[in-house]
Coordinates of C-alpha atoms and ligand atoms in Angstrom, one line a residue:
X1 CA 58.9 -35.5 32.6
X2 CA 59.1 -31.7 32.5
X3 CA 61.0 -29.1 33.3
X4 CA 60.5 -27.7 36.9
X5 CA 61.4 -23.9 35.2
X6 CA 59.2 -24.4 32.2
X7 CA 55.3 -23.9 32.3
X8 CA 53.6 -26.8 30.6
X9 CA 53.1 -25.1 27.3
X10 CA 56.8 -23.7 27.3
X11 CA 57.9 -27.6 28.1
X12 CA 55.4 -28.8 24.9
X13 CA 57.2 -26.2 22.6
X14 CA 60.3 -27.4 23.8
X15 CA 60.0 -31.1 23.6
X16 CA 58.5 -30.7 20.1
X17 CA 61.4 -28.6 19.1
X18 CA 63.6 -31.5 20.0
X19 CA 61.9 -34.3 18.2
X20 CA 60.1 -35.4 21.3
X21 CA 56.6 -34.7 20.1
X22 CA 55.3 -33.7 16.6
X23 CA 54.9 -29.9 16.3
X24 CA 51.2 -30.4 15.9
X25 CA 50.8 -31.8 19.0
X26 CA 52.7 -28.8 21.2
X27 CA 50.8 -26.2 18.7
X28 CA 47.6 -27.5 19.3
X29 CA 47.5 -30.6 21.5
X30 CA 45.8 -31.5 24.3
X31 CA 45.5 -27.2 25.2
X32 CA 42.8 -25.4 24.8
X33 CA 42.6 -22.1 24.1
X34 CA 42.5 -20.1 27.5
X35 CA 38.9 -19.0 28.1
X36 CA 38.2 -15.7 28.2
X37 CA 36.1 -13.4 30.6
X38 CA 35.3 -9.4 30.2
X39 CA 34.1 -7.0 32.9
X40 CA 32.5 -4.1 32.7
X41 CA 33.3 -1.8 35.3
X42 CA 36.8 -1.8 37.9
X43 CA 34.6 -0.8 40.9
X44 CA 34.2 -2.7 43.9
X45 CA 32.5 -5.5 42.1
X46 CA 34.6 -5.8 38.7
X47 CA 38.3 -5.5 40.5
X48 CA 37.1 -8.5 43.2
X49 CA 36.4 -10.5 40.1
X50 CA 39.5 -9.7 38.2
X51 CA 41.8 -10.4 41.2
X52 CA 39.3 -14.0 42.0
X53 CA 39.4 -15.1 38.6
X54 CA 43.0 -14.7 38.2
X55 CA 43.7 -16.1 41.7
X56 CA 41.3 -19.3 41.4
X57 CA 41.1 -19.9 37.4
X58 CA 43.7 -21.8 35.2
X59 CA 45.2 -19.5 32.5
X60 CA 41.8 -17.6 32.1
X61 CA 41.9 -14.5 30.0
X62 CA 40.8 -11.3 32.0
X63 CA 40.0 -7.8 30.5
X64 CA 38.6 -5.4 32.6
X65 CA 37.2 -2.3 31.4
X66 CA 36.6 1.0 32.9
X67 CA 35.7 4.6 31.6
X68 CA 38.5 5.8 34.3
X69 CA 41.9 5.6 34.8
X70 CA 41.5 5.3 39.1
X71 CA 38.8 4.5 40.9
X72 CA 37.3 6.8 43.2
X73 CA 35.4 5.1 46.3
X74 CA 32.3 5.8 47.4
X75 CA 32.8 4.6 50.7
X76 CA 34.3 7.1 53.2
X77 CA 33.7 9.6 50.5
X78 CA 31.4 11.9 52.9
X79 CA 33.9 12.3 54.6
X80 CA 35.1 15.0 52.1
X81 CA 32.1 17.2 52.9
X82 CA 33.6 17.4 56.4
X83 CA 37.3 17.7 55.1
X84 CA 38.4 15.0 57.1
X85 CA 39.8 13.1 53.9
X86 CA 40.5 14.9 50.1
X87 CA 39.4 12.9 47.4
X88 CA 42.6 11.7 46.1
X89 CA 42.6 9.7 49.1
X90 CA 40.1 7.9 47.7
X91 CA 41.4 7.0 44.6
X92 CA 43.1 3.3 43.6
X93 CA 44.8 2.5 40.9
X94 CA 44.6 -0.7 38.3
X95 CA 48.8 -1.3 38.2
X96 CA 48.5 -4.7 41.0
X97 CA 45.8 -5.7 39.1
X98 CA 47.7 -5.5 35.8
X99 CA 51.5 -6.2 37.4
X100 CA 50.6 -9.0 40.2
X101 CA 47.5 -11.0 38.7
X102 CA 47.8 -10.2 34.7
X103 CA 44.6 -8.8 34.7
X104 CA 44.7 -6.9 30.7
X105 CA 43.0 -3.2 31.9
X106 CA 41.4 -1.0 29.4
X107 CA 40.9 3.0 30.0
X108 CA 37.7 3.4 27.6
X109 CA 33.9 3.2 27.7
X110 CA 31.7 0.0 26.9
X111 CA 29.0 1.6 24.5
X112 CA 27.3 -1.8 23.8
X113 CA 27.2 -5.4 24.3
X114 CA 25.9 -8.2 22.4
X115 CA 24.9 -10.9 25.0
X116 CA 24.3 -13.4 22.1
X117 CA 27.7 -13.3 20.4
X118 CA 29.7 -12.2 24.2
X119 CA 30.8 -8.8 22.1
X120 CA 31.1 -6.0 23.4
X121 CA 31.8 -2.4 21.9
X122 CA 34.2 0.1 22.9
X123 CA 34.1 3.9 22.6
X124 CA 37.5 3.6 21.0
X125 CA 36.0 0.9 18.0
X126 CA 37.7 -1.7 19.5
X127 CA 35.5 -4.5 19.3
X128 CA 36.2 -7.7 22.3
X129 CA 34.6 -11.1 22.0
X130 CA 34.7 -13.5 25.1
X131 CA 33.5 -16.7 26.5
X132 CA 31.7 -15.1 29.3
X133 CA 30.9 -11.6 30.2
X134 CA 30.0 -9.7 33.7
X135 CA 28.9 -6.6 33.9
X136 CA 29.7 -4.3 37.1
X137 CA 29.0 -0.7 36.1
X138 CA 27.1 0.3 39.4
X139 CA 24.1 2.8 39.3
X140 CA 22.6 5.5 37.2
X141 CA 20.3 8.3 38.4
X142 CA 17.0 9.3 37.8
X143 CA 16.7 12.3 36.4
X144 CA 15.4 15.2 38.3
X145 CA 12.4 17.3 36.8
X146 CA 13.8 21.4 36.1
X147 CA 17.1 20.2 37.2
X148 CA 19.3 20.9 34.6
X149 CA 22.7 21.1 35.7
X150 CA 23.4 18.1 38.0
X151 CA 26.1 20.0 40.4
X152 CA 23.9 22.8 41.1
X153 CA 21.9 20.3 43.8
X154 CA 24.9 17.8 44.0
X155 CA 24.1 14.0 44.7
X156 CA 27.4 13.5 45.9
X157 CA 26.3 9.6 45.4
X158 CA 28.8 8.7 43.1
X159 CA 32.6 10.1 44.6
X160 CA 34.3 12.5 42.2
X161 CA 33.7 16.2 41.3
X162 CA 29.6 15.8 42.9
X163 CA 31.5 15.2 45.9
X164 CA 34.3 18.3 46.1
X165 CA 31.5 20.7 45.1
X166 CA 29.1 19.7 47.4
X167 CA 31.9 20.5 50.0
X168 CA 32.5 24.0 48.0
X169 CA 29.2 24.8 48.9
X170 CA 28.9 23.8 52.3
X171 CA 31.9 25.8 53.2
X172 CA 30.2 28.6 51.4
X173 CA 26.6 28.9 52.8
X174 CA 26.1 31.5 55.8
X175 CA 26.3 30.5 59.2
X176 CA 22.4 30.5 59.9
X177 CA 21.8 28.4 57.0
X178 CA 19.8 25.6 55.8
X179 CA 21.0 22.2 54.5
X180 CA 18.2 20.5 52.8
X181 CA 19.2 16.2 52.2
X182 CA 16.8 13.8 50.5
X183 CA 16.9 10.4 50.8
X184 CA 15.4 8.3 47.6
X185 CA 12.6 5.2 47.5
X186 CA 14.5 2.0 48.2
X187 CA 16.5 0.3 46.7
X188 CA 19.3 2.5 46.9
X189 CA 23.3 2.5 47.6
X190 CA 24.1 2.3 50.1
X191 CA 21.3 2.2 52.8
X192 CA 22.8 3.4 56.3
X193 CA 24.7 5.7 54.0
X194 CA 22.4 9.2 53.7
X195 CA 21.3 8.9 57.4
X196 CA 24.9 8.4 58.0
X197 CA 25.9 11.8 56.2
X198 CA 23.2 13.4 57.8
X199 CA 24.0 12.9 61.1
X200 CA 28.0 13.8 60.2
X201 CA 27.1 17.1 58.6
X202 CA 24.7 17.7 61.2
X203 CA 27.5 17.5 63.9
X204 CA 30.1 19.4 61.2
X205 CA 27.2 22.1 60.9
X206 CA 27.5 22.7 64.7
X207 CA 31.1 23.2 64.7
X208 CA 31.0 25.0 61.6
X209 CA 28.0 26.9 60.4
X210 CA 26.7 26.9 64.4
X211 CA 22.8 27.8 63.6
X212 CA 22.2 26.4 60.4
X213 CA 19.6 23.5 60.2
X214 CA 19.8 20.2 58.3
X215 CA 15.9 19.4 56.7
X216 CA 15.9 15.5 56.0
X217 CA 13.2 14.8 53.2
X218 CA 12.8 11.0 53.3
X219 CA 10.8 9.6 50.4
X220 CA 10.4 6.7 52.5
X221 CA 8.2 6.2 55.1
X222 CA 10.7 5.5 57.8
X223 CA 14.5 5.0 59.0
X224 CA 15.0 1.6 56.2
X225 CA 17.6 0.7 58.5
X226 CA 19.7 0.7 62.0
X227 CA 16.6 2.3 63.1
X228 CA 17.8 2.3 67.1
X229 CA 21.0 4.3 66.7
X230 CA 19.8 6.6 63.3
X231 CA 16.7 7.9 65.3
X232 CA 18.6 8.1 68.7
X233 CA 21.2 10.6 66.9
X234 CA 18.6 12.4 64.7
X235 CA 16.1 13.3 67.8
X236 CA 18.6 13.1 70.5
X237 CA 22.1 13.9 69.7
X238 CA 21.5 16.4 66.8
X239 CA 18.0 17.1 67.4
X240 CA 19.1 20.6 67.8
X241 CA 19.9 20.8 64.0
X242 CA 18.3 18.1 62.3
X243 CA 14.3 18.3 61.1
X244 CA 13.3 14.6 59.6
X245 CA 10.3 14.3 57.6
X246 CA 9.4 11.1 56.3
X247 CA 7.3 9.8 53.1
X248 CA 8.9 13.0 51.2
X249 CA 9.5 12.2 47.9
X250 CA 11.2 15.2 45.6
X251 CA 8.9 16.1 42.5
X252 CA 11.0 18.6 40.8
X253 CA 14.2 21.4 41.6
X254 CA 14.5 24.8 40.8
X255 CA 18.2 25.8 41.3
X256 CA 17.4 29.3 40.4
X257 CA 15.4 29.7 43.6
X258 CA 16.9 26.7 45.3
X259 CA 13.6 25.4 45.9
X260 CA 12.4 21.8 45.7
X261 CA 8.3 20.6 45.3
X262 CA 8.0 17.8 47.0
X263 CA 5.1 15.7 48.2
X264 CA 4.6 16.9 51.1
X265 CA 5.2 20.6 49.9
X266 CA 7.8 23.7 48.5
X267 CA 11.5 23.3 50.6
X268 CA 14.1 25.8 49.9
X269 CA 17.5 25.7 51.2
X270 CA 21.2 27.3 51.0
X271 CA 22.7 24.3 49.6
X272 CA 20.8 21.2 48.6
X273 CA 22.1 17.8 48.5
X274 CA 19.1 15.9 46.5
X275 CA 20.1 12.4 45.8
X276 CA 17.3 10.7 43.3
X277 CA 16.3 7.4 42.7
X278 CA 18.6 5.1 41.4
X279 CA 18.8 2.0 38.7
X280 CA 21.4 -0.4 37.4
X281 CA 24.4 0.9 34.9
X282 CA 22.5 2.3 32.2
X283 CA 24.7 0.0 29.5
X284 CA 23.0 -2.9 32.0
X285 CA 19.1 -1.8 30.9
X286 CA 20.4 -0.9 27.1
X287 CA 21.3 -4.7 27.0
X288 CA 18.0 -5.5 27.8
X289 CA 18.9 -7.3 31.2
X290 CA 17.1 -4.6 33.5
X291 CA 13.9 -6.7 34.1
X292 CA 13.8 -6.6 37.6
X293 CA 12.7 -4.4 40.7
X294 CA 10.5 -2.4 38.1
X295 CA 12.9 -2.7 35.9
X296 CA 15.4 -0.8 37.8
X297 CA 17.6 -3.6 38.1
X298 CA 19.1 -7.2 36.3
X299 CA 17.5 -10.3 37.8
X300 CA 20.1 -12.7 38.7
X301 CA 20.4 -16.2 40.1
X302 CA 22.7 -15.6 43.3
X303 CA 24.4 -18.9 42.9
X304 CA 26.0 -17.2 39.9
X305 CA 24.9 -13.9 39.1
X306 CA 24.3 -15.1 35.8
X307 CA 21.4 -12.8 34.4
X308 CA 17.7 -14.4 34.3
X309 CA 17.5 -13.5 30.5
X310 CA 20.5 -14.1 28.8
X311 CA 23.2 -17.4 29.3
X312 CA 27.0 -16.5 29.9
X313 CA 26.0 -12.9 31.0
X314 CA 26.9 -12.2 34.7
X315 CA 25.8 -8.8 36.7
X316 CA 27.4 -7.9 39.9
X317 CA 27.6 -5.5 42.5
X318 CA 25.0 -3.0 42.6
X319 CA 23.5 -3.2 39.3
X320 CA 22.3 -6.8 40.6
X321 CA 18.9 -6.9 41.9
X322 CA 19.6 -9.4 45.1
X323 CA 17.7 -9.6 48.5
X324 CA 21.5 -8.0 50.0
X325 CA 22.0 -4.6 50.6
X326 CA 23.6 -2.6 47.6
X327 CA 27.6 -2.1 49.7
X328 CA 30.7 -1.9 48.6
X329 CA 31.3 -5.2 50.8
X330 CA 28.4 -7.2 49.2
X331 CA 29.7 -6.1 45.7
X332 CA 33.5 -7.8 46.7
X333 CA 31.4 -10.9 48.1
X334 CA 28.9 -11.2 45.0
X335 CA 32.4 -11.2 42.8
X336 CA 34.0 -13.7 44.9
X337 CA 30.7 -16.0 44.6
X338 CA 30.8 -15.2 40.6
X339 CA 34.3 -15.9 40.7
X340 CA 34.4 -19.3 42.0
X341 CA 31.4 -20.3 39.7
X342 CA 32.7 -19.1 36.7
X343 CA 35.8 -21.1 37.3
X344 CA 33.7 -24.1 37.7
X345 CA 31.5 -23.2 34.7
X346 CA 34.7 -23.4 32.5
X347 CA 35.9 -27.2 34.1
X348 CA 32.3 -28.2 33.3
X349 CA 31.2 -28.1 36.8
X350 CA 27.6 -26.8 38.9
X351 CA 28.1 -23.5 41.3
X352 CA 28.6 -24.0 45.0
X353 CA 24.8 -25.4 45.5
X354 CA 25.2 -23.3 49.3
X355 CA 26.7 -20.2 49.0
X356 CA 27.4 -17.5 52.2
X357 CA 28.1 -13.6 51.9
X358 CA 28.3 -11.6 54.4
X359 CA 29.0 -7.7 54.9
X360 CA 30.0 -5.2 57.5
X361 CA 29.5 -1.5 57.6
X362 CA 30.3 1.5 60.2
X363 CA 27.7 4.5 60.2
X364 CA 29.4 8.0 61.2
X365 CA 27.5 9.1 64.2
X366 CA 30.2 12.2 64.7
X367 CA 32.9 13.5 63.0
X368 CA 35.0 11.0 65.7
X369 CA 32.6 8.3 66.5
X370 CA 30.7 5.7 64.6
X371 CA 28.3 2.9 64.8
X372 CA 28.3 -0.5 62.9
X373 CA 25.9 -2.8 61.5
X374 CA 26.9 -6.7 60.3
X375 CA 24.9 -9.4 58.2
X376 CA 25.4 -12.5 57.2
X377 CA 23.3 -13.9 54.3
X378 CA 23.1 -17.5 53.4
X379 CA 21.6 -19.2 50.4
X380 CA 17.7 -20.8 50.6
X381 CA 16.9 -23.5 48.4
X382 CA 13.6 -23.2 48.8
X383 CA 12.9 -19.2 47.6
X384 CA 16.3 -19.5 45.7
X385 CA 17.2 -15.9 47.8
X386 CA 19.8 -14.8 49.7
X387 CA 18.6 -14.5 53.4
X388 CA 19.7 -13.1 56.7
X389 CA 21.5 -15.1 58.9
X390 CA 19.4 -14.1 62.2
X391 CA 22.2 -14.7 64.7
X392 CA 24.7 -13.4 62.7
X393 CA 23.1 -10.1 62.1
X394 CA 23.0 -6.9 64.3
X395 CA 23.8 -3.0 64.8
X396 CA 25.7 -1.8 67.5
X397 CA 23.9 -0.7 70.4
X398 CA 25.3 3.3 70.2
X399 CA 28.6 4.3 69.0
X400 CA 31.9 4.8 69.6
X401 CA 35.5 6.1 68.9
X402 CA 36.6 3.2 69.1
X403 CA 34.2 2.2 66.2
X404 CA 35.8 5.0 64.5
X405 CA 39.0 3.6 64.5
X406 CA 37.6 -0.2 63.2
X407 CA 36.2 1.5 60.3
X408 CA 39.2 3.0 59.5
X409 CA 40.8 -0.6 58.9
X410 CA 37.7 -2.4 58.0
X411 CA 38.4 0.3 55.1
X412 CA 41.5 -0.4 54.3
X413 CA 41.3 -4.6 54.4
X414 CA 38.1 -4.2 52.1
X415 CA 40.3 -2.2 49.5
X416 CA 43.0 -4.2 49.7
X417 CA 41.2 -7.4 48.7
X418 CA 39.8 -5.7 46.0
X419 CA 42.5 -3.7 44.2
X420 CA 46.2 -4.8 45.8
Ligands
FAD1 C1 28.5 8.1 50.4 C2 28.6 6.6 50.2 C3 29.1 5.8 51.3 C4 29.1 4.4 51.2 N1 29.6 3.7 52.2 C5 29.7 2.4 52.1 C6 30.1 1.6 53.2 O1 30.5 2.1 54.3 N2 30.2 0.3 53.1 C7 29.8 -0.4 52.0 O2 29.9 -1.6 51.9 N3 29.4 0.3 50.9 C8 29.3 1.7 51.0 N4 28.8 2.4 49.9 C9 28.3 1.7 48.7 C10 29.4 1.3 47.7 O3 30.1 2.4 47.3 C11 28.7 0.7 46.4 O4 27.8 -0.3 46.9 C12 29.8 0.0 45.6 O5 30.7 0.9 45.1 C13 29.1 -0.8 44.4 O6 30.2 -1.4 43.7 P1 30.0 -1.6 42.1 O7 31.2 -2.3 41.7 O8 28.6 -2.2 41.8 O9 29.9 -0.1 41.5 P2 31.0 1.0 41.5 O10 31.9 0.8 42.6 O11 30.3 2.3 41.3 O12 31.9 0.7 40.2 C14 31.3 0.8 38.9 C15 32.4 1.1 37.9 O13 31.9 0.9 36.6 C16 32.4 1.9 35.7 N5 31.5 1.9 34.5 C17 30.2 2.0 34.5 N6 29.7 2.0 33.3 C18 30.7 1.8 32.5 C19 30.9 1.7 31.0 N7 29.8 1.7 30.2 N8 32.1 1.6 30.5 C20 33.2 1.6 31.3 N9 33.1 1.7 32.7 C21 31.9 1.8 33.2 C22 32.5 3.1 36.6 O14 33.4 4.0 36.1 C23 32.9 2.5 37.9 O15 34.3 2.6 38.2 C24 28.7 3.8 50.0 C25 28.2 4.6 48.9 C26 28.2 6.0 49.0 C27 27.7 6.8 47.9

């Protein structure tokens, strides 16, 4: 019998303290030692796993590990260029994560990892060893060729300081002045998201800076998606500020001149916003798991995400290199999937042989009125991928206010299941 206040290791301790069962028995018994999990990276991905594993899993041990105190999302984050939202609206602490689900945080920077021994190496010399770990760390840029000083041509890719300075400038360029935007090679984050802050600043520009021109360099060939409303807003709506040339690929910057060479020729512009190519988390490639997607990326099996080279390593989120889109909403799905089979993987048990992700996004069309695009992706046994869902899958036709206004609490109930 035990005690309905007691957990089953307090009740152990207890009875052996009374006689009831030797003390070797409550000390080492039928318990296990809890199994232990670390993640690298409290983003969209890492938090979703924390909160999962904590949720789903018996007494597993969860350290998470981020270079920052508070996260800073991504998502909404252009619209800070407009000044529509500040930064710090952005931001979301760890404490629920630590106070509600005993997730263990730690403030410092994962330097290496030694996927045979589960170690990894903090900035701090603290040294963790674990059972199983996942990595979430995002992306890493590309460097540019004659850039040197990143916030001179801001991404604005990752939210933060690239974000408010990009703004700085925008507010300080002169009226009949040109906003140059390049899009990189697929994949990237976020793929509505630079047609989506074009056509924003585009419709901020006319309110704002009322003849300046936004020049989209596209290194790809075409609109990669929502092709229907994107091209209907870039030729239509603003096709009064917006100039869109495609198969544009950026060779080299010179922020002295504010000039770009690109293949398709010399650009120059008042402000700049040149987002490069992206790849996983570089700590991701320095483990030696970046072997797919050119090696941009970790190969993973999606009924997992355990990494195609190396056993009890997981990657999530968009460090992954998965048939779904890189989102914030795929990263909290990928983490739910991982979730559920790690807490199999620890009873001894196979993954969900059929898993289902889906993800929703709203494209900013106006400063007031938005589109939205929705996928379902479902698990093939055949190519072992995750593919589209055909009927489940669609844009909008146009946009809305009231779209506006969805994405606004689609917003809000994606960071709630991730961090609260
Ligand atoms: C402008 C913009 C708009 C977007 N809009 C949308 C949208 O509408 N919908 C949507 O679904 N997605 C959107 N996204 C994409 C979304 O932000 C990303 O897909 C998502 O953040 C990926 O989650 P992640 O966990 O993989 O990476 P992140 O959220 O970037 O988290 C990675 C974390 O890892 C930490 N980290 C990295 N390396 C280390 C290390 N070595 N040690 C310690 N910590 C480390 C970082 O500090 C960071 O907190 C948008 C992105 C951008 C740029």
């Amino acid at each position: 019998m035990s005690h309905p206040t007691l957990n089953r290791r307090q009740w152990l301790m207890a009875a052996a303290a009374a006689g009831l069962l030797p003390l070797s028995y409550a000390q080492t018994g039928p318990l296990k030692a809890n199994a232990r999990v670390i993640i690298i990276g409290g983003g969209m991905a890492g938090t979703t796993l924390a909160k999962y594993l904590r949720l789903w899993g018996t007494n597993i041990d969860v350290t998470l590990i981020d270079r920052n105190a508070k996260y800073t999302s991504n998502i909404m984050s252009s619209l800070v260029l407009t000044g529509q939202r500040t930064i710090t609206s952005l931001q979301y602490a760890y404490t629920t994560l630590k106070q509600k689900y005993g997730v263990k945080v730690l403030t410092d920077e994962v330097l290496a990892v030694d996927p045979a021994a589960k170690k990894v190496t903090l900035a701090s010399g603290k040294v963790l060893v674990a059972d199983r770990i996942v990595m979430a760390p995002g992306i890493s840029f590309d460097p540019v060729p004659g850039l040197t000083d990143p916030l001179a041509m801001p991404h604005a890719w990752q939210a933060g300081v690239q974000t408010t300075t990009l703004r700085k400038q925008l507010l300080a360029m002169p009226a009949n002045g040109t906003v140059v935007m390049s899009i990189p090679k697929v994949p990237y984050r976020c793929p509505p998201g630079p047609y989506e802050r074009a056509c924003l600043l585009a419709d901020w520009l006319k309110k704002n800076k009322r003849q300046a021109k936004l020049l989209v360099l596209d290194a790809n060939p075409d609109f990669v998606t929502e092709k229907d409303n994107f091209s209907n807003a870039f030729f239509n709506l603003h096709g009064s500020v917006i100039e869109y040339r495609t198969s544009t690929e950026v060779l080299s910057a010179d922020a002295a001149t504010m000039t770009l060479q690109t293949t398709t020729g010399a650009v120059a512009g008042h402000v700049i916003n040149l987002i490069p190519r992206q790849r996983c988390g570089p700590i991701v490639a320095a483990t030696g798991l970046a072997n797919a997607t050119e090696g941009r990326f970790a190969g993973v099996s999606v009924l997992n995400y355990e990494s195609t080279v190396s056993p009890g390593v997981h990657i999530i989120g968009d460090s992954s290199a998965t048939t779904q889109p890189k989102a914030g909403h795929i990263a909290n799905q990928e983490a739910k999937v991982c979730a559920d089979a790690i807490v199999r993987a620890f009873a001894g048990e196979q993954p969900d042989p059929a898993p289902v992700t889906n993800s929703a996004c709203f494209s900013t069309i106006t400063m007031t009125q938005a589109s939205w695009l929705e996928a379902v992706f479902q698990y093939d046994p055949v190519t072992r991928l995750m593919t589209p869902v055909a009927n489940a899958t669609g844009a909008s036709i146009g946009w809305s206010g009231d779209n506006f206004d969805q994405m606004n609490t689609w917003f809000k109930a994606l960071m709630a299941d991730s961090f609260a």
